[in-house]
mmCIF file of C-alpha atoms and ligand atoms in Angstrom:
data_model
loop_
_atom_site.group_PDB
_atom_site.id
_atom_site.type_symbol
_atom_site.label_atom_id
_atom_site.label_comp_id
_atom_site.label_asym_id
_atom_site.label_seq_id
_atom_site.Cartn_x
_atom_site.Cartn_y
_atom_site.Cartn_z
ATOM 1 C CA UNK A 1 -103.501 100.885 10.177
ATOM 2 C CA UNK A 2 -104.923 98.252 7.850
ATOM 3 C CA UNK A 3 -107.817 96.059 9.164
ATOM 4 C CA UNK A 4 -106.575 93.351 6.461
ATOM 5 C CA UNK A 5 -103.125 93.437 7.916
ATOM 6 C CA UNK A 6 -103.625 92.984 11.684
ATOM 7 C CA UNK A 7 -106.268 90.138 10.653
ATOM 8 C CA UNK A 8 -103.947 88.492 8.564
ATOM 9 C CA UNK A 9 -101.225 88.699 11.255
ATOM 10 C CA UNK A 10 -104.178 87.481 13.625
ATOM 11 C CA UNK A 11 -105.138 84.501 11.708
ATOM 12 C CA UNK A 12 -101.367 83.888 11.204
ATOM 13 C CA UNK A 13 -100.864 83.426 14.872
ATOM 14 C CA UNK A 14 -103.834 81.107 15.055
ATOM 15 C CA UNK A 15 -102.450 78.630 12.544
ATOM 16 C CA UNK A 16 -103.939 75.042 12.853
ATOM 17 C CA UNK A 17 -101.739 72.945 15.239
ATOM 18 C CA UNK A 18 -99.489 75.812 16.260
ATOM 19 C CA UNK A 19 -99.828 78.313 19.411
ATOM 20 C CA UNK A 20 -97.174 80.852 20.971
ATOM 21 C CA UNK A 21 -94.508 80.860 22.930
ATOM 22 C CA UNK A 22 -94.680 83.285 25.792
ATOM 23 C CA UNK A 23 -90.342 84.295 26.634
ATOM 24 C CA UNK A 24 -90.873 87.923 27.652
ATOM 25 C CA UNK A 25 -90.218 87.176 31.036
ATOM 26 C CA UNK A 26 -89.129 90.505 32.864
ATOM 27 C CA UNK A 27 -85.793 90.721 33.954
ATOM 28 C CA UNK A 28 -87.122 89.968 37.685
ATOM 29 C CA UNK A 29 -89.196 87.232 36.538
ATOM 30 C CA UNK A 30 -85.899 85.549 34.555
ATOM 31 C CA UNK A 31 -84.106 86.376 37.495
ATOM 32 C CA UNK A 32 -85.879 84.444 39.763
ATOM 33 C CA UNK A 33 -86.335 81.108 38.157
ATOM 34 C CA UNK A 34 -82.831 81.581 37.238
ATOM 35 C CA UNK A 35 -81.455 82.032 40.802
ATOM 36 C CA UNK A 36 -83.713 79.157 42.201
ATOM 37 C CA UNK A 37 -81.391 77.136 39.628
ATOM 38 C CA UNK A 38 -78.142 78.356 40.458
ATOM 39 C CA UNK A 39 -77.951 80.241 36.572
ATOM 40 C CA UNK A 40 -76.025 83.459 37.137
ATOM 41 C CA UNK A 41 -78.712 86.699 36.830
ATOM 42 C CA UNK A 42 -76.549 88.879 33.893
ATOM 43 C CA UNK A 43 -77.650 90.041 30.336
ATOM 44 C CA UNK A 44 -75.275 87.294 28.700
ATOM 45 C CA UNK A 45 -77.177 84.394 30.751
ATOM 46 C CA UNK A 46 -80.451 85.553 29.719
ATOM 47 C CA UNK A 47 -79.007 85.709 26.106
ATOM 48 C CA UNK A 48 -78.070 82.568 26.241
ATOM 49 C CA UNK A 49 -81.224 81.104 27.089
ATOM 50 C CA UNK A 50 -83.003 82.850 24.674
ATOM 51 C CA UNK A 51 -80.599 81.604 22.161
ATOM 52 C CA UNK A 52 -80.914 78.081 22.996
ATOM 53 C CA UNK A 53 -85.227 78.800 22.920
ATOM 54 C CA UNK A 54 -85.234 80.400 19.458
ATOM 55 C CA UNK A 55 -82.640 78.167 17.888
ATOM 56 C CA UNK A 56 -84.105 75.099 18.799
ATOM 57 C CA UNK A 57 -84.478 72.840 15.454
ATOM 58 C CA UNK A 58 -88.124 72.678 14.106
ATOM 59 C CA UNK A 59 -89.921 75.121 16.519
ATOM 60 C CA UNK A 60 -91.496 76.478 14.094
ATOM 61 C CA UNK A 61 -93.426 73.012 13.227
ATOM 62 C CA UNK A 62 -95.406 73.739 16.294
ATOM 63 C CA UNK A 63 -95.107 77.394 17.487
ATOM 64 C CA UNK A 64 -96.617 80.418 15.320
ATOM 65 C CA UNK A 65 -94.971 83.573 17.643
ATOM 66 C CA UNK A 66 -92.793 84.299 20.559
ATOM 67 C CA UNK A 67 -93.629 87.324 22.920
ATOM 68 C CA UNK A 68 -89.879 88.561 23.426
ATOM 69 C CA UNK A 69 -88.660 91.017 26.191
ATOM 70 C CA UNK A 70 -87.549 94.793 25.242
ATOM 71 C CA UNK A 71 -84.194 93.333 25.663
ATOM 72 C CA UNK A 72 -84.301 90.398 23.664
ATOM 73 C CA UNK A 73 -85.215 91.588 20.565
ATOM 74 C CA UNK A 74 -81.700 93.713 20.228
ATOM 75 C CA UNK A 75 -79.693 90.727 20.994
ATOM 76 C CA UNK A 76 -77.872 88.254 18.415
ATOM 77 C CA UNK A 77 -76.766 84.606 18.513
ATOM 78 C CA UNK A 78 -72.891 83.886 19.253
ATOM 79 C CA UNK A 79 -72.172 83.865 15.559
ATOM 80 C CA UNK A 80 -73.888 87.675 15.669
ATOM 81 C CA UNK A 81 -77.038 86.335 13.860
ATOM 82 C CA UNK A 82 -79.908 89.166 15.458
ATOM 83 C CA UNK A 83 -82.445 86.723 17.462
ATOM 84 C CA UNK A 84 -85.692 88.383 15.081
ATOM 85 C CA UNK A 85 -83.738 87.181 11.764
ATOM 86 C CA UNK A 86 -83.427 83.522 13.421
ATOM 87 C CA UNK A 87 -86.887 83.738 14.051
ATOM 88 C CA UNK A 88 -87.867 85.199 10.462
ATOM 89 C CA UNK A 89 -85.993 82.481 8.581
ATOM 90 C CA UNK A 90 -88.314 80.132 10.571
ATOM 91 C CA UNK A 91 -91.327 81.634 10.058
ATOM 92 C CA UNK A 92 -92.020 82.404 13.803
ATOM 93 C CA UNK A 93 -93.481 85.857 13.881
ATOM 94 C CA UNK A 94 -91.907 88.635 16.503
ATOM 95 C CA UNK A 95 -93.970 89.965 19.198
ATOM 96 C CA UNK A 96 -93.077 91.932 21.915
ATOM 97 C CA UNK A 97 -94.256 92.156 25.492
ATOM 98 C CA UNK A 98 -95.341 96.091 25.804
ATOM 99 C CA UNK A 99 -96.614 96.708 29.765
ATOM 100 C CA UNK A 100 -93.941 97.352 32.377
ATOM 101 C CA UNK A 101 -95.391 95.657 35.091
ATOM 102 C CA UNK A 102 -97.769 96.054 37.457
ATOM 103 C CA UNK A 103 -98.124 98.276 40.711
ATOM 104 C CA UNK A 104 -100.849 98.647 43.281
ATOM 105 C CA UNK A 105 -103.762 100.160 42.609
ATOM 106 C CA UNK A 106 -103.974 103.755 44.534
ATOM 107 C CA UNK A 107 -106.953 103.737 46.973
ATOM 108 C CA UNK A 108 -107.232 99.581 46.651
ATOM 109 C CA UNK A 109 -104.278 98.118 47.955
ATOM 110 C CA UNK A 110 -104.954 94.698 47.140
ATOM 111 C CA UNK A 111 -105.334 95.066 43.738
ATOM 112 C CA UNK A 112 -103.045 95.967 40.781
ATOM 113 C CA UNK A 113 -102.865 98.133 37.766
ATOM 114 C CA UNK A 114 -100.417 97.893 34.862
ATOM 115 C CA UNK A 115 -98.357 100.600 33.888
ATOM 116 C CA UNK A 116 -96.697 100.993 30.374
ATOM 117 C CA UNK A 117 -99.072 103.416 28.220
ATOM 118 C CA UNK A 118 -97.140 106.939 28.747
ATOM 119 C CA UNK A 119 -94.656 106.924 25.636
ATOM 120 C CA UNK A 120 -96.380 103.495 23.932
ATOM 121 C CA UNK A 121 -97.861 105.295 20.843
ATOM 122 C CA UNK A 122 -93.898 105.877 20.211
ATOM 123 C CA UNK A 123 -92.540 102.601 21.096
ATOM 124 C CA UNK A 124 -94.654 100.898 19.097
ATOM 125 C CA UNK A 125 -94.127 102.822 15.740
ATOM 126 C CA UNK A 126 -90.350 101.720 16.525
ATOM 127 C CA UNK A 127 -91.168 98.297 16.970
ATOM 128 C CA UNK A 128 -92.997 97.966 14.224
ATOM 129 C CA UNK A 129 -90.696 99.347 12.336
ATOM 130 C CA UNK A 130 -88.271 96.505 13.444
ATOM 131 C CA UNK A 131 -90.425 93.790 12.435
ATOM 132 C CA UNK A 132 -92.425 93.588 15.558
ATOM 133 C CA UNK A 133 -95.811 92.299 14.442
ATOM 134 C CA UNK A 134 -97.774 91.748 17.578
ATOM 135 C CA UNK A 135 -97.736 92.716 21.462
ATOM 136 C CA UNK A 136 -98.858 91.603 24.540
ATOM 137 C CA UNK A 137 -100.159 93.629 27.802
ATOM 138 C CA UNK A 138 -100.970 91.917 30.700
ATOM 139 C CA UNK A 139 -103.514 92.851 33.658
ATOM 140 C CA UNK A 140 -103.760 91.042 36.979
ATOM 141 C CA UNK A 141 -106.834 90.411 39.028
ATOM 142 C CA UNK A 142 -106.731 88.447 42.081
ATOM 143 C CA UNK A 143 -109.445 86.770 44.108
ATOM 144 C CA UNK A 144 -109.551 87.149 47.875
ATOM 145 C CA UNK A 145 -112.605 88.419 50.320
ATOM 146 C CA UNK A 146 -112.359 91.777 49.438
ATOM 147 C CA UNK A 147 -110.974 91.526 45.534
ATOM 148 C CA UNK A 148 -111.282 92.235 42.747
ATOM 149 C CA UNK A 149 -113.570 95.556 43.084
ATOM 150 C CA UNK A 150 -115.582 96.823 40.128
ATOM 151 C CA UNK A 151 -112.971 99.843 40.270
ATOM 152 C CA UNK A 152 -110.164 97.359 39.864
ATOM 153 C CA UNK A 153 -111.759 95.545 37.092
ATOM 154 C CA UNK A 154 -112.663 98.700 35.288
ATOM 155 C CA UNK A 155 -109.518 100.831 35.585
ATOM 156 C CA UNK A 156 -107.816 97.292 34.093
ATOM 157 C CA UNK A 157 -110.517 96.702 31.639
ATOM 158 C CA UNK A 158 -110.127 100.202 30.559
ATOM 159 C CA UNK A 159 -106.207 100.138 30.489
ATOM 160 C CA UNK A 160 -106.114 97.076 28.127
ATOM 161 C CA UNK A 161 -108.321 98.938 25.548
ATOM 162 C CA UNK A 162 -106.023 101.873 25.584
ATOM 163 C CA UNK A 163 -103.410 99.766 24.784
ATOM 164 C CA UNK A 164 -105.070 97.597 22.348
ATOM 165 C CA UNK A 165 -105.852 100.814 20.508
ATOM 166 C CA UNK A 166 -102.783 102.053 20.067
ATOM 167 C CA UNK A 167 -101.383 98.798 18.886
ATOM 168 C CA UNK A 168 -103.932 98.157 16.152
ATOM 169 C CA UNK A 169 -103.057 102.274 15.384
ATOM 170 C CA UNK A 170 -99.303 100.910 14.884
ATOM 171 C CA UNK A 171 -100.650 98.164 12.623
ATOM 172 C CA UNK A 172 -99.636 95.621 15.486
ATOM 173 C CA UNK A 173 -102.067 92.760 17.093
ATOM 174 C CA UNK A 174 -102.856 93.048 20.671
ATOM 175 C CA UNK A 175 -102.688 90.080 22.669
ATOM 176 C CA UNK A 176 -105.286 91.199 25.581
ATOM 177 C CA UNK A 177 -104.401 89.428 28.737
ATOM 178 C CA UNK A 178 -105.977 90.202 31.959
ATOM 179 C CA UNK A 179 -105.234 86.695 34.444
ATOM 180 C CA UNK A 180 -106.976 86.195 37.007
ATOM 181 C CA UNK A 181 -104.745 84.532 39.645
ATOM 182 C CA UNK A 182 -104.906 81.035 40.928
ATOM 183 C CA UNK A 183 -103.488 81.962 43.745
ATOM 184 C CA UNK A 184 -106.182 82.092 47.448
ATOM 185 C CA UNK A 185 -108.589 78.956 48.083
ATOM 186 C CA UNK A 186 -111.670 80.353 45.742
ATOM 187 C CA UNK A 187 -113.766 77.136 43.844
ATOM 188 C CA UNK A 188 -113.940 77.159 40.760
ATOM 189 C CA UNK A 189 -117.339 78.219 40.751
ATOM 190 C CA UNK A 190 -115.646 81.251 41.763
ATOM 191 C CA UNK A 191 -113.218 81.830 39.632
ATOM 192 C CA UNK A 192 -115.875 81.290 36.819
ATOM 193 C CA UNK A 193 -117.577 83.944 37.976
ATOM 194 C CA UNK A 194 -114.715 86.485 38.279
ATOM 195 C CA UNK A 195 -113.241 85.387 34.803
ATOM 196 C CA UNK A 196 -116.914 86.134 32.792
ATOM 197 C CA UNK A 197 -117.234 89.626 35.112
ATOM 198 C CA UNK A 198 -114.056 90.632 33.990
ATOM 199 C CA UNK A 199 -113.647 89.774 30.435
ATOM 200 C CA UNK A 200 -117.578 91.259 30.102
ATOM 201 C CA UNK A 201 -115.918 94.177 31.403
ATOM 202 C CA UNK A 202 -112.931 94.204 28.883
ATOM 203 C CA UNK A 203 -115.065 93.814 25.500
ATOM 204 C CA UNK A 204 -117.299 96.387 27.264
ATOM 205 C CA UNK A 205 -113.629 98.593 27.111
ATOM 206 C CA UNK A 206 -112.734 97.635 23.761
ATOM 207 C CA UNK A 207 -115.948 97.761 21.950
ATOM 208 C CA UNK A 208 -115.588 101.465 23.536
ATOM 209 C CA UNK A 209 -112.472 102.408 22.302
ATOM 210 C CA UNK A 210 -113.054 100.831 18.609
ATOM 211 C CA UNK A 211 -110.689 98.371 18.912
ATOM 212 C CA UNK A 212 -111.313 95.879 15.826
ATOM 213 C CA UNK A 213 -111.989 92.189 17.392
ATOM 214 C CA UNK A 214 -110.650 90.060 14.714
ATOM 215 C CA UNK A 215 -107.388 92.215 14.468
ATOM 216 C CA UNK A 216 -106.744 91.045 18.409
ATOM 217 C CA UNK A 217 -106.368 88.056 20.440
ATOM 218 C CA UNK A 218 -107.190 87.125 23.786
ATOM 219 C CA UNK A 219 -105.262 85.743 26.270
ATOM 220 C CA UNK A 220 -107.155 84.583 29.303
ATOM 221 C CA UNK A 221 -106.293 81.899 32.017
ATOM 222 C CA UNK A 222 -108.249 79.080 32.262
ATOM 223 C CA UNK A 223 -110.871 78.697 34.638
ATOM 224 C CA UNK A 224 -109.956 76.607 37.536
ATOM 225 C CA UNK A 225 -109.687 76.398 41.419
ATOM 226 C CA UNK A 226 -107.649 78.460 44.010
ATOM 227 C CA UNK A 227 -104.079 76.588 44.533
ATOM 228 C CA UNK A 228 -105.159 76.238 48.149
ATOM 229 C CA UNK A 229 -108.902 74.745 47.307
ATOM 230 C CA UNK A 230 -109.935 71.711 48.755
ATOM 231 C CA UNK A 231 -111.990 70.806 45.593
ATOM 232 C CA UNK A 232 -109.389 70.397 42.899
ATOM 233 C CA UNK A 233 -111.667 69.102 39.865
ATOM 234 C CA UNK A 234 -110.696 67.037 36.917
ATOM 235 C CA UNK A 235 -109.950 68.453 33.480
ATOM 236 C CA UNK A 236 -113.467 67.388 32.186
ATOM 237 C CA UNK A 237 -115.332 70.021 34.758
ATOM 238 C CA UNK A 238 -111.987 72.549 34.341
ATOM 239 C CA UNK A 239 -112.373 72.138 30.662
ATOM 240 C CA UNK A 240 -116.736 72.603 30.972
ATOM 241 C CA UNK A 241 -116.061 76.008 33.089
ATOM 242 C CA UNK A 242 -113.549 77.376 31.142
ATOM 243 C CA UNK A 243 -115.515 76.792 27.534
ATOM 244 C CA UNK A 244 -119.042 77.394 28.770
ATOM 245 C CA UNK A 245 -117.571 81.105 30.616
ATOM 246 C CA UNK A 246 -116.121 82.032 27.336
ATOM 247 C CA UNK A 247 -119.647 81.398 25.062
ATOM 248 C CA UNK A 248 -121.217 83.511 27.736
ATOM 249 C CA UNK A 249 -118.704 86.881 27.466
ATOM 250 C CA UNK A 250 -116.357 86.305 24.063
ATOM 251 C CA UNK A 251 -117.199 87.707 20.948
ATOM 252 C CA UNK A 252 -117.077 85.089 18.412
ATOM 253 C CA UNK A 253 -115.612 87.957 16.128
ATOM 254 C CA UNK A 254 -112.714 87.635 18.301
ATOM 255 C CA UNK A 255 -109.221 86.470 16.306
ATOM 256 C CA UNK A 256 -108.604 83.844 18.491
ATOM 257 C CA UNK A 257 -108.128 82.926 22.389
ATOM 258 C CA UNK A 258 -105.023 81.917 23.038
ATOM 259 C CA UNK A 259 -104.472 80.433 27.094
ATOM 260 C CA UNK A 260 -101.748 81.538 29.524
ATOM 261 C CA UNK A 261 -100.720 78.641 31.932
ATOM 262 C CA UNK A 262 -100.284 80.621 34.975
ATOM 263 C CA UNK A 263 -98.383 77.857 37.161
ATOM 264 C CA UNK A 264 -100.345 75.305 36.405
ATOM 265 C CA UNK A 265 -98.492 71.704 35.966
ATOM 266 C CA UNK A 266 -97.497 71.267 32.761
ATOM 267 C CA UNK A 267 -98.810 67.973 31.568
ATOM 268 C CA UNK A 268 -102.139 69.224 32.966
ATOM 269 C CA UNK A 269 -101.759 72.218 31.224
ATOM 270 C CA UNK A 270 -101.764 70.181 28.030
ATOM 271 C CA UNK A 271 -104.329 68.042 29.107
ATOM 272 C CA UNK A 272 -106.640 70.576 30.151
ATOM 273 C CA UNK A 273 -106.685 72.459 26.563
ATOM 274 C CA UNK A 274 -107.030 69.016 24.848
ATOM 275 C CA UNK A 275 -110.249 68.545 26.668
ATOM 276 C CA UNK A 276 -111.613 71.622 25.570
ATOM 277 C CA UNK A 277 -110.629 70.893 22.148
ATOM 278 C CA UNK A 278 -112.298 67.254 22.118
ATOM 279 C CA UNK A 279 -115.219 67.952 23.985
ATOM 280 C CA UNK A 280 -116.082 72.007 22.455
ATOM 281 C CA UNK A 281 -113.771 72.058 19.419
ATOM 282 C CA UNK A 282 -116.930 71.659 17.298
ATOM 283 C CA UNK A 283 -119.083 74.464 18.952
ATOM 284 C CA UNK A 284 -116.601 77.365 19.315
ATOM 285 C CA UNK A 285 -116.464 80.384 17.268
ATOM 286 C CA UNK A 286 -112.839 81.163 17.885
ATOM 287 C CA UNK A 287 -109.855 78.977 17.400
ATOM 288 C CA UNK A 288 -108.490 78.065 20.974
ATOM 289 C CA UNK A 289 -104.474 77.520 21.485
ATOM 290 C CA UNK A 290 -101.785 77.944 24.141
ATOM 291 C CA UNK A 291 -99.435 81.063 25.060
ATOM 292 C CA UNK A 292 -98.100 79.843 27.285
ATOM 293 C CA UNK A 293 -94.194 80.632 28.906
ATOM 294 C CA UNK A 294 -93.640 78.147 32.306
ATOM 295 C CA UNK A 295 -95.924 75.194 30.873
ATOM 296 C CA UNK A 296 -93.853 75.042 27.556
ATOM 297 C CA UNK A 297 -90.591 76.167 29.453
ATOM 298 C CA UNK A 298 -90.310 75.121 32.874
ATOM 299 C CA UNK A 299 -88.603 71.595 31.585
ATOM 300 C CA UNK A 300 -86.142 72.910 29.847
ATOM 301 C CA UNK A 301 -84.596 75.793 31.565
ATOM 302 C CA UNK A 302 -84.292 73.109 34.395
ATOM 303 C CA UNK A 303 -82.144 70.957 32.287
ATOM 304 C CA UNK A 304 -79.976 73.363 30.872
ATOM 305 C CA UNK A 305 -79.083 75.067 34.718
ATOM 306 C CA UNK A 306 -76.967 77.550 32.622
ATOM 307 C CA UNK A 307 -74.485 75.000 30.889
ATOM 308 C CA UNK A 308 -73.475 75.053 27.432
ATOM 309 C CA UNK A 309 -73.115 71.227 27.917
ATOM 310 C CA UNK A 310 -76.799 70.842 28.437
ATOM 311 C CA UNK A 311 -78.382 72.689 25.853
ATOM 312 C CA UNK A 312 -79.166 69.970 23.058
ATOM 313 C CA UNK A 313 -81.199 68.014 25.501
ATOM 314 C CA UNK A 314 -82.582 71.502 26.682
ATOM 315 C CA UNK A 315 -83.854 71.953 22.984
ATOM 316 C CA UNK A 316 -85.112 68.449 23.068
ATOM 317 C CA UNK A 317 -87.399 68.756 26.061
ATOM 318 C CA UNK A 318 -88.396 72.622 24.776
ATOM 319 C CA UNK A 319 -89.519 71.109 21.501
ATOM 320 C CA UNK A 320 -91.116 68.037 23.261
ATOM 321 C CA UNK A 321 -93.228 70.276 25.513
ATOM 322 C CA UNK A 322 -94.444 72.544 22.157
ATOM 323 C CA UNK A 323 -95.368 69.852 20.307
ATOM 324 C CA UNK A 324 -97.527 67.920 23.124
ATOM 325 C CA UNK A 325 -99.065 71.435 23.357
ATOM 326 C CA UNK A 326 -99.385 71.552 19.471
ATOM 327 C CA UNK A 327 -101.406 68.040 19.685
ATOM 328 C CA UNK A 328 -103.580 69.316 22.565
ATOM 329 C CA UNK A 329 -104.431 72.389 20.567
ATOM 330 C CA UNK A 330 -105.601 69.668 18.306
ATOM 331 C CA UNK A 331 -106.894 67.151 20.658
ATOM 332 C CA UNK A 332 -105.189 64.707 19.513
ATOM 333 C CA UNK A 333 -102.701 64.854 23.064
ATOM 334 C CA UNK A 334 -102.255 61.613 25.126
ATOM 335 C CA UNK A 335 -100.202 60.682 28.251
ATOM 336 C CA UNK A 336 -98.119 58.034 26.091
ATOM 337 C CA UNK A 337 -97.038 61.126 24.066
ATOM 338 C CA UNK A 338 -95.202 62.486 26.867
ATOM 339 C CA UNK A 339 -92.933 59.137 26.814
ATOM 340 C CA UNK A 340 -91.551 59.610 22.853
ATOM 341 C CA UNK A 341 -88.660 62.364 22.754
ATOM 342 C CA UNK A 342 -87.141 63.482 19.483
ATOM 343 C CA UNK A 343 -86.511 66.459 17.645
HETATM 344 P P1 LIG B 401 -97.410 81.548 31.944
HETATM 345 O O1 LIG B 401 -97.820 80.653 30.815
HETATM 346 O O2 LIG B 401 -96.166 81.082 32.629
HETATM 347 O O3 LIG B 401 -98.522 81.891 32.864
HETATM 348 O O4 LIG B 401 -96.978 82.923 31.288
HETATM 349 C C1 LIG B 401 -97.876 83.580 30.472
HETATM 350 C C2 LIG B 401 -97.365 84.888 30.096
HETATM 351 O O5 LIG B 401 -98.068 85.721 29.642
HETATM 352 C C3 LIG B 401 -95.938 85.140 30.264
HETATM 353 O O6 LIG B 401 -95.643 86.385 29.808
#
């Protein structure tokens, strides 16, 4: 492993302007949003879509990575083109979602653990080997009476640095994400809270396990209220929480935090991180972007509904959504921005 090469890949990800695209939905996750649409659930229909993401003209002026699914990343364009040379000839670096989901946690039933390390040291050699420059693990907490435990939030904490380590061993960045659900009626007092007790918990991990901070990136959610809460504040107190949590609990060594959206809407989604960058751009230590996969996506799979028809206006609306994200990464996002399409 070279420090210099997971930094660089780090710093890479981070360009100005730019974020990542998250498309490693699992094949229940793709699935479902496709069946809500009517999109038949096969391999080629999930190829498809994938095509139409990563061949969408200019992505690249606004997106640094993709996270790609295991089986994305052996499949090829119609004219037979592999999907990680399309995205090499644009500059868009490979990364690969590594976890394999989540089941319950033994002894705490309503709480999760990830599974996906058994085998991983292996897997990632090979995917490095394809090109595969970064990864992404992803731990769950959710809020209710009872949840999350400190066992919970340790055993995650914990699991993330394992697999952090290994990656960096492989001479891959690990994106770090443990969410912390919107889902339940929790303020967002609360969720404040929960997010700075948890990520204390996972630098506690990695500083532990030696895991270099500037060769990784974090991927947290923002900090905001329970779906179901009465009290749903504006982006100005959403944007406050979520900054001043972070100063408390991340390393300013870190490579760079970069948000999932988690089901939030997507215009607030943009809004939201354009707040932070306006109001806190000047004060943090890390460089702040998006990850996100439903807040950049959600738009466009529902215009293409699995037709070959649709899928130029498809790659208008993907690229419209990346770039308002690109300006909010900037804070230079407005409203009237969401009322200019072009590619
Ligand atoms: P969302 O932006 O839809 O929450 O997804 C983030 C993610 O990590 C998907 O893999």
């Amino acid at each position: 492993m070279s420090i210099h090469e997971l930094k660089n890949t780090a710093q890479r990800l981070m360009d100005e302007g730019k974020g990542l695209l998250a498309m490693d939905e699992s094949l229940g996750t793709c699935n479902k949003r496709f069946k809500a649409l009517g999109i038949p659930q096969t391999e080629e229909y999930r190829r498809k879509y994938r095509e139409l993401i990563v061949t969408t003209p200019n992505l690249e002026d606004f997106i640094s990575g993709t996270i790609l699914f295991e089986e994305t990343i052996y499949q090829k364009t119609d004219a037979g083109v592999p999907f990680l040379t399309v995205l090499k000839e644009k500059g868009i670096i490979p990364g690969i979602k590594v976890d394999q989901g989540t089941v319950p946690l033994a002894g705490f039933p309503n709480e999760k653990i990830t599974e996906g390390l058994d085998g991983l040291r292996g897997r990632l050699a090979s995917y490095y080997e394809m090109g595969l420059r970064f990864a992404k693990w992803r731990s769950v907490i959710n809020i209710d009476a009872e949840s999350p435990t400190r066992v919970g939030i340790k055993a995650n904490a914990s699991t993330l640095a394992r697999y952090a380590a290994l990656c960096q061993e492989a001479g891959i960045v690990p994106i770090v994400e443990p969410e912390v659900l919107m889902d339940g009626d929790h303020t967002l007092q609360k969720c404040a809270a929960v997010t700075q007790d948890v990520l204390k918990e996972v630098f506690n991990a990695l500083y532990d396990q030696q895991v270099s901070l500037g060769g990784m990136i974090l991927k947290p959610n923002m900090v905001l209220p329970g779906i179901d809460c009465a009290d749903q504040e504006d982006s100005e107190a959403i944007a406050e929480k979520t900054i001043s949590s972070f100063l408390k609990v991340v390393p300013a060594a870190v490579g760079g935090v970069a948000f999932l959206s988690g089901g939030q809407p997507f215009m607030l989604a943009s809004e939201r991180l354009n707040v932070m960058q306006l109001r806190f751009g000047q004060i943090m230590p890390w460089p702040l972007t998006f990850s996100f996969s439903r807040a950049i996506q959600e738009p466009a799979l529902e215009m293409w509904k699995g037709e070959d028809r649709n899928k130029e206006v498809a790659q208008m609306e993907l690229y419209h959504r990346a770039k308002c994200n690109s300006a909010a990464r900037n804070g230079t996002y407005s409203v009237e921005m969401e009322k200019i399409k072009s590619v």
